[in-house]
CSV table of C-alpha atoms in Angstrom, one decimal:
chain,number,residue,atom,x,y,z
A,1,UNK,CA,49.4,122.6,-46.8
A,2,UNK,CA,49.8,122.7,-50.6
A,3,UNK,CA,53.2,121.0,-51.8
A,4,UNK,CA,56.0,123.1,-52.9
A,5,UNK,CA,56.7,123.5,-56.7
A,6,UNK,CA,60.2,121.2,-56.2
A,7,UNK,CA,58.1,118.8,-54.3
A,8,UNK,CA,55.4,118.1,-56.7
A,9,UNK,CA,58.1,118.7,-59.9
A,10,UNK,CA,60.0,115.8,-58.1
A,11,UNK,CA,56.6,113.5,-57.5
A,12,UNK,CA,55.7,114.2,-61.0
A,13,UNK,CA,58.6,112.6,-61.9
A,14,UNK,CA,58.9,109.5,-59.4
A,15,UNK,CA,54.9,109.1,-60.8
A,16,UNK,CA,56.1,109.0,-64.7
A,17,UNK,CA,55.7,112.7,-65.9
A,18,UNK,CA,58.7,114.5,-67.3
A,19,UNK,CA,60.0,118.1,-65.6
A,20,UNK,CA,62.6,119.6,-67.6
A,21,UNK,CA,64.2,121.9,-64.7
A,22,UNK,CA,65.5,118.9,-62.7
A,23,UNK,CA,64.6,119.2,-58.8
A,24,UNK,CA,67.3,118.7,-56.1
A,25,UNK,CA,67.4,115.5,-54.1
A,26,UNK,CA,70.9,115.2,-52.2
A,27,UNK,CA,70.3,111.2,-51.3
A,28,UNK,CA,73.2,111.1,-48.9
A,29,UNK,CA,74.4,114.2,-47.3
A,30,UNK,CA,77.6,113.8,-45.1
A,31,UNK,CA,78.8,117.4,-44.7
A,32,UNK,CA,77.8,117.6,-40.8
A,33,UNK,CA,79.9,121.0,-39.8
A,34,UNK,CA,78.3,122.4,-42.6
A,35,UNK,CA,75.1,121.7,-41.4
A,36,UNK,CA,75.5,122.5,-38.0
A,37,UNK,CA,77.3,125.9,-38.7
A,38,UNK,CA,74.3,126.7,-40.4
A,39,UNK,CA,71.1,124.7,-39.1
A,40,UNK,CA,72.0,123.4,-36.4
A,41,UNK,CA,71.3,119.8,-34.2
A,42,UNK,CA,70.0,117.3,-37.4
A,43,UNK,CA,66.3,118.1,-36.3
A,44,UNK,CA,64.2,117.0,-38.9
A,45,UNK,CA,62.6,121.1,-38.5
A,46,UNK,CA,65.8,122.2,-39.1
A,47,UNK,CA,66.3,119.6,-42.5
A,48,UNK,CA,63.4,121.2,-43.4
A,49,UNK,CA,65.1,124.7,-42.5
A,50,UNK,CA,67.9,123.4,-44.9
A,51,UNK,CA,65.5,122.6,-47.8
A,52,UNK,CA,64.2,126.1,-48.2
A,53,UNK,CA,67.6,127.4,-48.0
A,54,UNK,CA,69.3,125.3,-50.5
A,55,UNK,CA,65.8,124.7,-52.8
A,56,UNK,CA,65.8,120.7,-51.8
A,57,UNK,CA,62.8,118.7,-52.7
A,58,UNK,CA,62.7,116.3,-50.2
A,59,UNK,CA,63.3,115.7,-46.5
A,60,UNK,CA,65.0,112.2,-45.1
A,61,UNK,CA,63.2,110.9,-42.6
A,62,UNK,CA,66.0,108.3,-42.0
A,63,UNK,CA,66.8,104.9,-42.0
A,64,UNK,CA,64.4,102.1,-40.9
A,65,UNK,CA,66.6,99.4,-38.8
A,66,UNK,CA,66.0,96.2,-39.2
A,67,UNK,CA,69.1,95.0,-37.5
A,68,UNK,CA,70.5,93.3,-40.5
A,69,UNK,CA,74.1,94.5,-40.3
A,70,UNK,CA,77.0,92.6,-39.4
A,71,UNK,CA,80.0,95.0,-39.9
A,72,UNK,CA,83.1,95.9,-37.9
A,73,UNK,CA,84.0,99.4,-37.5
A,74,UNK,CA,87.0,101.5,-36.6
A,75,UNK,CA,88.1,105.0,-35.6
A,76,UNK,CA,90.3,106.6,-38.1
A,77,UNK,CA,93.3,109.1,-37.0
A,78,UNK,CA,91.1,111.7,-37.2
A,79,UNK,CA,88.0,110.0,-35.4
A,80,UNK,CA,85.7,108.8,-37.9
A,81,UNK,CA,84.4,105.7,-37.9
A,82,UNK,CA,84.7,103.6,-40.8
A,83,UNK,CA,84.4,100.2,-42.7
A,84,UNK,CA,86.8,97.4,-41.6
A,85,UNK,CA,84.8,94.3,-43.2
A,86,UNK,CA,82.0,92.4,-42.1
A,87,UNK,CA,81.7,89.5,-39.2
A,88,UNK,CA,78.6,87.4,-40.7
A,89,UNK,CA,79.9,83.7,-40.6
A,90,UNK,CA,76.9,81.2,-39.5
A,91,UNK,CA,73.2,80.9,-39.9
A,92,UNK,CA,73.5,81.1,-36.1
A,93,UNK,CA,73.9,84.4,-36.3
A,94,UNK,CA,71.0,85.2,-38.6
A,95,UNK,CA,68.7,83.0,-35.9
A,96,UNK,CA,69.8,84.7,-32.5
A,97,UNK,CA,69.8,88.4,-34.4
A,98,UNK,CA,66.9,89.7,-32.8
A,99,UNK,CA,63.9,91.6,-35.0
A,100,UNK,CA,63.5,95.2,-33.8
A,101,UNK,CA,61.2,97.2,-31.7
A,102,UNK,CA,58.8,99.0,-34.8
A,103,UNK,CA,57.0,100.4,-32.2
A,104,UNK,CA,59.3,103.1,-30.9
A,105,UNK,CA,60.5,103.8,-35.2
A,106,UNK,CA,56.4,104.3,-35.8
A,107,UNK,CA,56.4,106.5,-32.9
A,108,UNK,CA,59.2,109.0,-33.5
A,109,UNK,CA,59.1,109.0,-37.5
A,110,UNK,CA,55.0,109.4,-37.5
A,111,UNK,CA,55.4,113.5,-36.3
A,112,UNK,CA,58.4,114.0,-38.3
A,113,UNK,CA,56.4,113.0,-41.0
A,114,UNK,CA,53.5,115.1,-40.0
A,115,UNK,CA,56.2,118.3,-39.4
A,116,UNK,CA,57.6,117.8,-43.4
A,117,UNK,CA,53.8,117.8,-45.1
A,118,UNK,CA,52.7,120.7,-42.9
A,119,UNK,CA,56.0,122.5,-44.3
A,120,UNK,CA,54.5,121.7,-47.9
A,121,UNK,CA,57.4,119.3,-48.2
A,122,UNK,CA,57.6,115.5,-49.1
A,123,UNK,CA,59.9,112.9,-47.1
A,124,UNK,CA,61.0,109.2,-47.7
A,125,UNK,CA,62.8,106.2,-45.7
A,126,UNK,CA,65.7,104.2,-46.3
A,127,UNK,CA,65.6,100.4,-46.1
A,128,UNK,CA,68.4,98.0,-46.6
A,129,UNK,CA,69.0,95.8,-49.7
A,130,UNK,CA,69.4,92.3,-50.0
A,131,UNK,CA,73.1,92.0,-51.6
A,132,UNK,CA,74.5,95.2,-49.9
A,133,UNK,CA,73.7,93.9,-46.4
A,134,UNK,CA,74.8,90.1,-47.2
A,135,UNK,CA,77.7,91.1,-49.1
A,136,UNK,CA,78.9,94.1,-46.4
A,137,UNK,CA,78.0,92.0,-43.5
A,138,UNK,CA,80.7,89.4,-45.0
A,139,UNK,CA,83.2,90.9,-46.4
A,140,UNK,CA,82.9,91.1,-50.2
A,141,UNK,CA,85.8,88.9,-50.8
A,142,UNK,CA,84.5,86.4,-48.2
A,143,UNK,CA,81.2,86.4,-49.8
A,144,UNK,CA,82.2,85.6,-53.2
A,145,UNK,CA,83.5,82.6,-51.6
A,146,UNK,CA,81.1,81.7,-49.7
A,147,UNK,CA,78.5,82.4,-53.1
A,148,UNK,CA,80.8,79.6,-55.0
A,149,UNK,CA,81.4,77.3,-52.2
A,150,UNK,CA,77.5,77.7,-50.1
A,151,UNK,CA,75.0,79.1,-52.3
A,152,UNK,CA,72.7,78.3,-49.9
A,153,UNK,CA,73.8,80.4,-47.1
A,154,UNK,CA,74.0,83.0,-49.5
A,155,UNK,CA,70.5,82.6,-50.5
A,156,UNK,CA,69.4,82.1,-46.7
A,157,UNK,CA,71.1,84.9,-45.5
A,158,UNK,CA,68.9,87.4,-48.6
A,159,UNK,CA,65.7,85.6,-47.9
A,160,UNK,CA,66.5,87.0,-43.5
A,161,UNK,CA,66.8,90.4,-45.0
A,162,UNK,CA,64.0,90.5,-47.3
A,163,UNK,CA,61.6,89.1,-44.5
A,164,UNK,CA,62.6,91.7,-42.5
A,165,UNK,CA,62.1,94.6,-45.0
A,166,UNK,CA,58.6,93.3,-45.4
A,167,UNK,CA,58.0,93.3,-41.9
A,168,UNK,CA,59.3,96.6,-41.8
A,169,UNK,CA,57.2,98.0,-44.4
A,170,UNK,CA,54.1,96.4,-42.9
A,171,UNK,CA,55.0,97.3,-39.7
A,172,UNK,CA,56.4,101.4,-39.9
A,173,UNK,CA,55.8,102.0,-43.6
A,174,UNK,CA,51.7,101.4,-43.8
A,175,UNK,CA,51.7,103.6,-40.6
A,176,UNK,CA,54.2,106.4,-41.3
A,177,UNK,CA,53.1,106.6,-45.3
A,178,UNK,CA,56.6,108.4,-46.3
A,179,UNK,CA,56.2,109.5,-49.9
A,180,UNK,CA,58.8,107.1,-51.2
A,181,UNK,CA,61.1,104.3,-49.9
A,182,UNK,CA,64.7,104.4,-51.0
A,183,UNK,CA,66.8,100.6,-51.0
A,184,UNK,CA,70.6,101.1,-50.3
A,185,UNK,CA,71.5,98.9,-52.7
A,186,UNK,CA,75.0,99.2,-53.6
A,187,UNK,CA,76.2,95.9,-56.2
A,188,UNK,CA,78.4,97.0,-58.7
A,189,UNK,CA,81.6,98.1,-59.3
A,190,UNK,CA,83.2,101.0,-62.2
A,191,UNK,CA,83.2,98.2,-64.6
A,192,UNK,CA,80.0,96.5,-63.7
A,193,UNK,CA,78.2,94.3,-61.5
A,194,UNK,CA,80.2,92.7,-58.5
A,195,UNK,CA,79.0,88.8,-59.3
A,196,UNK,CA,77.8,87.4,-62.8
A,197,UNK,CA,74.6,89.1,-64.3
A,198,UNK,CA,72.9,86.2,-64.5
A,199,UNK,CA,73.5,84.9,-60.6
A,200,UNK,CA,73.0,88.2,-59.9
A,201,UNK,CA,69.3,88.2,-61.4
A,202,UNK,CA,68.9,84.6,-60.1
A,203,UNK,CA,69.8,86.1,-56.6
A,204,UNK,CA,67.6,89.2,-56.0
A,205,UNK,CA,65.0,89.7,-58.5
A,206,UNK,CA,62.1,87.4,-57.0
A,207,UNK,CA,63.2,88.4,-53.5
A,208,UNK,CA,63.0,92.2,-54.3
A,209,UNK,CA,59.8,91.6,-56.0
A,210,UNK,CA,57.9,90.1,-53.1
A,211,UNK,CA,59.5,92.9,-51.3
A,212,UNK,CA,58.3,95.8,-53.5
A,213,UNK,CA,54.9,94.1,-53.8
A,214,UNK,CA,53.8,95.2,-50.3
A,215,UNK,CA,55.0,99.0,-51.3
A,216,UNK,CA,53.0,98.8,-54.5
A,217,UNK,CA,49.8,97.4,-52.8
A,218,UNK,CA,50.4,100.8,-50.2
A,219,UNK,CA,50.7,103.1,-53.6
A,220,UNK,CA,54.3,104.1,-52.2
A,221,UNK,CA,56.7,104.6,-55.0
A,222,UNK,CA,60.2,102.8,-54.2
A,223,UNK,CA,63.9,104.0,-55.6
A,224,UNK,CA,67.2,102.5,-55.3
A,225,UNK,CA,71.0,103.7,-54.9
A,226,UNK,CA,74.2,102.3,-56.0
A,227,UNK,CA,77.4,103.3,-57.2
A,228,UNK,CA,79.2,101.8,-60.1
A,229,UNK,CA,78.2,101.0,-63.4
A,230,UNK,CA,74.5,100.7,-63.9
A,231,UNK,CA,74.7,99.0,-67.8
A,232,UNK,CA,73.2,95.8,-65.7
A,233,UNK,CA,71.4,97.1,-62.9
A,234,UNK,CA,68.8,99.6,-64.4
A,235,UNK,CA,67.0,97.2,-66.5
A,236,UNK,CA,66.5,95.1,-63.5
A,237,UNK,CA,65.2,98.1,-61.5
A,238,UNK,CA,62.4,98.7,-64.0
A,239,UNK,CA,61.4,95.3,-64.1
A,240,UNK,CA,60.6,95.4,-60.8
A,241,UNK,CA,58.7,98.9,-61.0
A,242,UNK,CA,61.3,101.0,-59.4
A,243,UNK,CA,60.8,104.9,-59.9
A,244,UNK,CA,64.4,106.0,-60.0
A,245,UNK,CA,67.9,105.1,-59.3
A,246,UNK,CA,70.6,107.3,-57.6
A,247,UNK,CA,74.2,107.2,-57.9
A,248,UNK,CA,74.5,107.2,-61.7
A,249,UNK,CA,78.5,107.5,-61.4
A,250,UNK,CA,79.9,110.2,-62.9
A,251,UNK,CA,83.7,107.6,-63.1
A,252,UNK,CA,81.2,104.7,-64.1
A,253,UNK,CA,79.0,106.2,-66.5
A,254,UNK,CA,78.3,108.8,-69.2
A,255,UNK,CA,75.1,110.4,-68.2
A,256,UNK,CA,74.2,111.3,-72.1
A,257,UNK,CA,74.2,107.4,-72.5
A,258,UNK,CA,72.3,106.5,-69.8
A,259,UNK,CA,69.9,109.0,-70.6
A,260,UNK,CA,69.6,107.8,-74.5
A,261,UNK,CA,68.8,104.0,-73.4
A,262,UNK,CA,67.1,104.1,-70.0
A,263,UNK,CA,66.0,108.4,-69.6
A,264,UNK,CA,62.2,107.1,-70.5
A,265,UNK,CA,61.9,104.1,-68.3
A,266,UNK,CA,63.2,105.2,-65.3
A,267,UNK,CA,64.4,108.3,-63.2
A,268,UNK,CA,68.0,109.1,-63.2
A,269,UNK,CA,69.3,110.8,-60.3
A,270,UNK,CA,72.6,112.2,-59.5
A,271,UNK,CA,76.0,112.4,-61.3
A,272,UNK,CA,78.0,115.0,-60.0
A,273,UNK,CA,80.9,113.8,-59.0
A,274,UNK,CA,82.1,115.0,-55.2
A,275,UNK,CA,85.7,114.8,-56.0
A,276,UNK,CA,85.2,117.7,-58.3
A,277,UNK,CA,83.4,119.4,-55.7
A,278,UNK,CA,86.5,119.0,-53.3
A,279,UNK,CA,89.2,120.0,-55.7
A,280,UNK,CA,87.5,122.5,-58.2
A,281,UNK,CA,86.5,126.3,-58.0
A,282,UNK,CA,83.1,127.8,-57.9
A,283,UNK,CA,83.5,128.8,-61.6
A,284,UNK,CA,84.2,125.2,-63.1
A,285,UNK,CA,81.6,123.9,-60.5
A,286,UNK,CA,79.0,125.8,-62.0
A,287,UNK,CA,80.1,124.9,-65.4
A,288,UNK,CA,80.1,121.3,-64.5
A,289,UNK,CA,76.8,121.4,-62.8
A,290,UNK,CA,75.2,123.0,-65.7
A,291,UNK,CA,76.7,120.3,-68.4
A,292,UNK,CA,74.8,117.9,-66.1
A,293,UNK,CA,71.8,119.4,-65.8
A,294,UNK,CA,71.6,119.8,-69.5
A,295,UNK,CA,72.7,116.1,-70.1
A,296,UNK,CA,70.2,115.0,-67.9
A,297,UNK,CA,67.3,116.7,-68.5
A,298,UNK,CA,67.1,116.2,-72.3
A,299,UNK,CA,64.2,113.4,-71.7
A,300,UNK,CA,62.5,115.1,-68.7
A,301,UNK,CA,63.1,112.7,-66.2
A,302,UNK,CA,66.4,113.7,-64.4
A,303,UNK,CA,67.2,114.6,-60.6
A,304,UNK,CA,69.8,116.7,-59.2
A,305,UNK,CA,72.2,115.5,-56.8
A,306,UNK,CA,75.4,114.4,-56.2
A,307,UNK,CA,76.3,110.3,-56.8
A,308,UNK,CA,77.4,110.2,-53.5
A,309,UNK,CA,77.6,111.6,-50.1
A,310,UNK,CA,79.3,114.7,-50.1
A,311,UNK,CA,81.2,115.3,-47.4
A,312,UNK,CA,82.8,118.2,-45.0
A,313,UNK,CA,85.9,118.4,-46.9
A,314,UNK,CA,84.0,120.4,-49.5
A,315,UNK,CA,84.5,124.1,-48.9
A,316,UNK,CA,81.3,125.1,-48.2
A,317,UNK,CA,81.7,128.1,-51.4
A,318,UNK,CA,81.9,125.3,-53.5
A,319,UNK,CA,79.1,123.3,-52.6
A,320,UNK,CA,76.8,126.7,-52.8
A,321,UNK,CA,77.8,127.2,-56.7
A,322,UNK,CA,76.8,123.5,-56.8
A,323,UNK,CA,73.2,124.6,-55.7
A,324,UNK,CA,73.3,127.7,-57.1
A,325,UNK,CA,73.9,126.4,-60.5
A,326,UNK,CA,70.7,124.3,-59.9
A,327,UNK,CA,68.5,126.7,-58.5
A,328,UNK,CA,69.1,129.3,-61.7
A,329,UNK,CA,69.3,126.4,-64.5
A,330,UNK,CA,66.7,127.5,-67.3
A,331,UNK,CA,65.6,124.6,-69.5
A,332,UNK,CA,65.4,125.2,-73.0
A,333,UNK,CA,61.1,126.0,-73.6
A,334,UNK,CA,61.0,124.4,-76.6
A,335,UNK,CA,61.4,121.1,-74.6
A,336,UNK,CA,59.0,121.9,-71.8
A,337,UNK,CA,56.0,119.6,-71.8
């Protein structure tokens, strides 16, 4: 089946071309009574069912586990589970985690990703990230320790990870072919990264290369997500050959800036900020939305999208002027390539 126009505007980009009415990719979407009210179970027919209504360029096929995490959870008052810090200690730990079945992965994502490109759609995968894993499965505070005190745990610990991605890509990304792999890779805080810039580089840019080598040897563009400030991060991510980073922080960063230095080396994607979308109206929504799809489109190479998960304490009337306001944006033609 022939691609969608959103789905090959948003390819075009992720392949280098410019599109100056920005496609919508919502990265992490965490408003589940919205979605059930209105789809249904989270069917991968009915996220397809939710991308023609809301005019969504891409379908999640989910996460690949790799068994990397080491976190502890707990229930809330109100029964969600969240973050409590992380449990990873010993290299023990690392040794007796066991690797994953791929089989069973390969075997449920392979007709889901059949289902999207029949529905004209395309569809990517999420993998872990060296830091985020390491530094969530400890703790942040516990890992910046152990970084000053054991760098070689530290380094030990990414290498586990990284081997395990590239398993992982050899084993269920070469047989599913999603259309793009996306690294959680959150590192940096409001103000910047969360360790020194040039650790930081020493730490993850020749693991994530041999990493991102196997996806560039399948032809499989690769993205990458984190919050905070991205002064640091971005021109690390185009070293490496990534297509796009999500997030882009609307507290963290000014979109026109980010735009001005990186808007023709990389895709931006994301920005609005879901805070607004919990305590705003529909009206100053739509505003909002539109000041960032004209900020971000000036170079061509911009995404829709919030910078994080929104969640189900957005009334659902305000999340609608949020697509809305994408779906009737008109790009000024004397910019249209």
């Amino acid at each position: 089946m022939k691609l969608r126009k959103q789905c090959r505007d948003l390819m075009r980009l992720i392949h280098g071309g410019r599109v100056f009415k920005p496609p919508f990719w919502e990265v992490w979407f965490g408003m589940q009574r919205f979605f059930q009210h209105r789809y249904g179970d989270p069917t991968v027919q009915n996220r397809i069912r939710m991308a023609e209504d809301l005019g969504m360029a891409i379908i999640p096929l989910g996460g690949i586990d790799t068994n990397v995490w080491f976190q502890r959870r707990e229930e809330t008052s109100t029964g969600l589970s969240r973050y409590a810090g992380g449990q990873l200690e010993s290299l023990r730990q690392l040794e007796e985690r066991p690797i994953p079945d791929f089989k069973p992965i390969v075997e449920r994502l392979r007709p889901d990703q059949q289902n999207v490109r029949e529905s004209g759609f395309v569809s990517w995968v999420v993998l872990p990230w060296c830091f985020h894993a390491v530094a969530t499965s400890m703790g942040l505070r516990n890992f910046i320790v152990r970084l000053h005190r054991d760098r070689e745990f530290i380094e030990h610990a990414f290498d586990w990870v990284e081997e395990r991605n590239r398993l992982a890509i050899d084993k269920v990304v070469r047989k599913v072919r999603p259309d793009l792999v996306l690294f959680d890779g959150d590192c940096a805080y409001k103000t910047g990264l969360m360790v020194n810039p040039e650790i930081f580089r020493e730490l993850v840019v020749e693991r994530t290369r041999k990493t991102v080598s196997r996806l560039r040897s399948l032809g499989i563009p690769y993205a990458f997500h984190t919050d905070g400030k991205l002064d640091d991060v971005i021109p690390i991510l185009v070293e490496l050959g990534f297509s796009a980073v999500h997030g882009c922080e609307r507290t963290a960063n000014d979109l026109g800036d980010l735009v001005e230095r990186f808007g023709d080396e990389i895709v931006l994607v994301g920005n609005m900020d879901v805070t607004t979308l919990y305590l705003s109206t529909p009206q100053r929504i739509r505003a909002e939305t539109e000041r960032m799809l004209m900020e971000g489109s000036k170079k061509g190479r911009f995404v829709a999208a919030c910078n994080t998960s929104p969640l189900d304490n957005i009334p659902t009337d305000n999340y609608l002027a949020f697509v809305d306001a994408i779906r009737d944006f008109s790009p000024r033609l004397d910019r249209e390539s």
